[in-house]
């Protein structure tokens, strides 16, 4: 190691070299429409994890409604009552 070189630099470079390929594989598709189509095909809006994130629970009629009051929490205007619209 050169004199005066930061000690953490070799570890950073090694970590970057090891993690770079994983980060490249984890990227979302460049086309947002393709990502939405894939989410629909996989049924992600009906998955337990997505419903938990939006705090969705069945109401008296069995429809899914979020326990979160209408607020800036939702990106879709119908996000409180439509998990699929919120995912898109």
PDB file of C-alpha atoms in Angstrom:
ATOM      1  CA  UNK A   1       0.000   0.000   0.000  1.00  0.00           C
ATOM      2  CA  UNK A   2       1.251   3.457  -0.834  1.00  0.00           C
ATOM      3  CA  UNK A   3       2.181   5.698   1.980  1.00  0.00           C
ATOM      4  CA  UNK A   4      -0.607   8.164   2.731  1.00  0.00           C
ATOM      5  CA  UNK A   5      -3.279   6.170   0.861  1.00  0.00           C
ATOM      6  CA  UNK A   6      -6.586   5.808   2.721  1.00  0.00           C
ATOM      7  CA  UNK A   7      -6.752   2.470   4.525  1.00  0.00           C
ATOM      8  CA  UNK A   8     -10.404   1.762   3.692  1.00  0.00           C
ATOM      9  CA  UNK A   9      -9.984   2.195  -0.045  1.00  0.00           C
ATOM     10  CA  UNK A  10      -8.976  -1.406  -0.914  1.00  0.00           C
ATOM     11  CA  UNK A  11     -11.958  -2.758   1.048  1.00  0.00           C
ATOM     12  CA  UNK A  12     -14.292  -0.318  -0.718  1.00  0.00           C
ATOM     13  CA  UNK A  13     -12.972  -1.302  -4.142  1.00  0.00           C
ATOM     14  CA  UNK A  14     -13.323  -5.000  -3.316  1.00  0.00           C
ATOM     15  CA  UNK A  15     -16.892  -4.518  -2.046  1.00  0.00           C
ATOM     16  CA  UNK A  16     -17.781  -2.510  -5.140  1.00  0.00           C
ATOM     17  CA  UNK A  17     -16.342  -5.187  -7.434  1.00  0.00           C
ATOM     18  CA  UNK A  18     -18.311  -7.907  -5.648  1.00  0.00           C
ATOM     19  CA  UNK A  19     -21.616  -6.040  -5.413  1.00  0.00           C
ATOM     20  CA  UNK A  20     -21.691  -4.342  -8.821  1.00  0.00           C
ATOM     21  CA  UNK A  21     -23.013  -7.385 -10.748  1.00  0.00           C
ATOM     22  CA  UNK A  22     -25.795  -7.953  -8.195  1.00  0.00           C
ATOM     23  CA  UNK A  23     -26.859  -4.318  -8.409  1.00  0.00           C
ATOM     24  CA  UNK A  24     -26.925  -4.477 -12.205  1.00  0.00           C
ATOM     25  CA  UNK A  25     -29.193  -7.544 -12.125  1.00  0.00           C
ATOM     26  CA  UNK A  26     -31.558  -5.931  -9.605  1.00  0.00           C
ATOM     27  CA  UNK A  27     -32.385  -2.926 -11.804  1.00  0.00           C
ATOM     28  CA  UNK A  28     -35.962  -2.446 -12.943  1.00  0.00           C
ATOM     29  CA  UNK A  29     -36.744  -2.782 -16.628  1.00  0.00           C
ATOM     30  CA  UNK A  30     -36.046   0.423 -18.520  1.00  0.00           C
ATOM     31  CA  UNK A  31     -39.584   0.457 -19.848  1.00  0.00           C
ATOM     32  CA  UNK A  32     -42.136   1.300 -17.135  1.00  0.00           C
ATOM     33  CA  UNK A  33     -44.934  -0.299 -19.161  1.00  0.00           C
ATOM     34  CA  UNK A  34     -43.002  -3.574 -19.203  1.00  0.00           C
ATOM     35  CA  UNK A  35     -42.616  -3.389 -15.408  1.00  0.00           C
ATOM     36  CA  UNK A  36     -46.356  -2.821 -14.939  1.00  0.00           C
ATOM     37  CA  UNK A  37     -47.185  -5.679 -17.320  1.00  0.00           C
ATOM     38  CA  UNK A  38     -44.844  -7.976 -15.425  1.00  0.00           C
ATOM     39  CA  UNK A  39     -46.389  -6.955 -12.074  1.00  0.00           C
ATOM     40  CA  UNK A  40     -49.850  -7.749 -13.473  1.00  0.00           C
ATOM     41  CA  UNK A  41     -48.713 -11.092 -14.873  1.00  0.00           C
ATOM     42  CA  UNK A  42     -47.227 -12.052 -11.506  1.00  0.00           C
ATOM     43  CA  UNK A  43     -50.335 -10.892  -9.646  1.00  0.00           C
ATOM     44  CA  UNK A  44     -48.280  -8.706  -7.323  1.00  0.00           C
ATOM     45  CA  UNK A  45     -51.238  -6.525  -6.323  1.00  0.00           C
ATOM     46  CA  UNK A  46     -52.889  -9.589  -4.747  1.00  0.00           C
ATOM     47  CA  UNK A  47     -49.813 -10.731  -2.840  1.00  0.00           C
ATOM     48  CA  UNK A  48     -49.912 -10.677   0.945  1.00  0.00           C
ATOM     49  CA  UNK A  49     -46.771  -8.506   1.089  1.00  0.00           C
ATOM     50  CA  UNK A  50     -48.235  -5.775  -1.127  1.00  0.00           C
ATOM     51  CA  UNK A  51     -51.509  -5.760   0.767  1.00  0.00           C
ATOM     52  CA  UNK A  52     -49.623  -5.464   4.058  1.00  0.00           C
ATOM     53  CA  UNK A  53     -47.605  -2.500   2.751  1.00  0.00           C
ATOM     54  CA  UNK A  54     -50.808  -0.648   1.864  1.00  0.00           C
ATOM     55  CA  UNK A  55     -52.580  -1.719   5.078  1.00  0.00           C
ATOM     56  CA  UNK A  56     -55.390  -3.258   3.002  1.00  0.00           C
ATOM     57  CA  UNK A  57     -58.110  -5.193   4.855  1.00  0.00           C
ATOM     58  CA  UNK A  58     -61.450  -6.565   3.665  1.00  0.00           C
ATOM     59  CA  UNK A  59     -64.419  -4.364   4.534  1.00  0.00           C
ATOM     60  CA  UNK A  60     -67.880  -5.682   5.494  1.00  0.00           C
ATOM     61  CA  UNK A  61     -68.639  -6.496   1.865  1.00  0.00           C
ATOM     62  CA  UNK A  62     -65.310  -8.262   1.323  1.00  0.00           C
ATOM     63  CA  UNK A  63     -63.752  -5.467  -0.734  1.00  0.00           C
ATOM     64  CA  UNK A  64     -60.185  -4.466   0.046  1.00  0.00           C
ATOM     65  CA  UNK A  65     -59.864  -1.025   1.624  1.00  0.00           C
ATOM     66  CA  UNK A  66     -56.766   0.488   3.148  1.00  0.00           C
ATOM     67  CA  UNK A  67     -56.839   1.448   6.802  1.00  0.00           C
ATOM     68  CA  UNK A  68     -54.829   4.547   5.892  1.00  0.00           C
ATOM     69  CA  UNK A  69     -57.009   7.637   5.631  1.00  0.00           C
ATOM     70  CA  UNK A  70     -57.011   9.318   2.215  1.00  0.00           C
ATOM     71  CA  UNK A  71     -53.817  11.281   2.155  1.00  0.00           C
ATOM     72  CA  UNK A  72     -50.638  11.815   0.160  1.00  0.00           C
ATOM     73  CA  UNK A  73     -49.792   8.212   1.180  1.00  0.00           C
ATOM     74  CA  UNK A  74     -51.358   6.958  -2.050  1.00  0.00           C
ATOM     75  CA  UNK A  75     -49.949   7.684  -5.489  1.00  0.00           C
ATOM     76  CA  UNK A  76     -53.141   6.718  -7.307  1.00  0.00           C
ATOM     77  CA  UNK A  77     -56.411   8.608  -6.746  1.00  0.00           C
ATOM     78  CA  UNK A  78     -58.040   5.192  -6.278  1.00  0.00           C
ATOM     79  CA  UNK A  79     -55.168   3.665  -4.318  1.00  0.00           C
ATOM     80  CA  UNK A  80     -57.103   3.433  -1.052  1.00  0.00           C
ATOM     81  CA  UNK A  81     -59.645   1.012  -2.531  1.00  0.00           C
ATOM     82  CA  UNK A  82     -57.693  -0.491  -5.442  1.00  0.00           C
ATOM     83  CA  UNK A  83     -54.361  -2.197  -4.653  1.00  0.00           C
ATOM     84  CA  UNK A  84     -53.670  -2.794  -8.363  1.00  0.00           C
ATOM     85  CA  UNK A  85     -54.115   0.891  -9.244  1.00  0.00           C
ATOM     86  CA  UNK A  86     -51.733   1.813  -6.429  1.00  0.00           C
ATOM     87  CA  UNK A  87     -49.108  -0.670  -7.660  1.00  0.00           C
ATOM     88  CA  UNK A  88     -49.246   0.726 -11.193  1.00  0.00           C
TER      89      UNK A  88
END
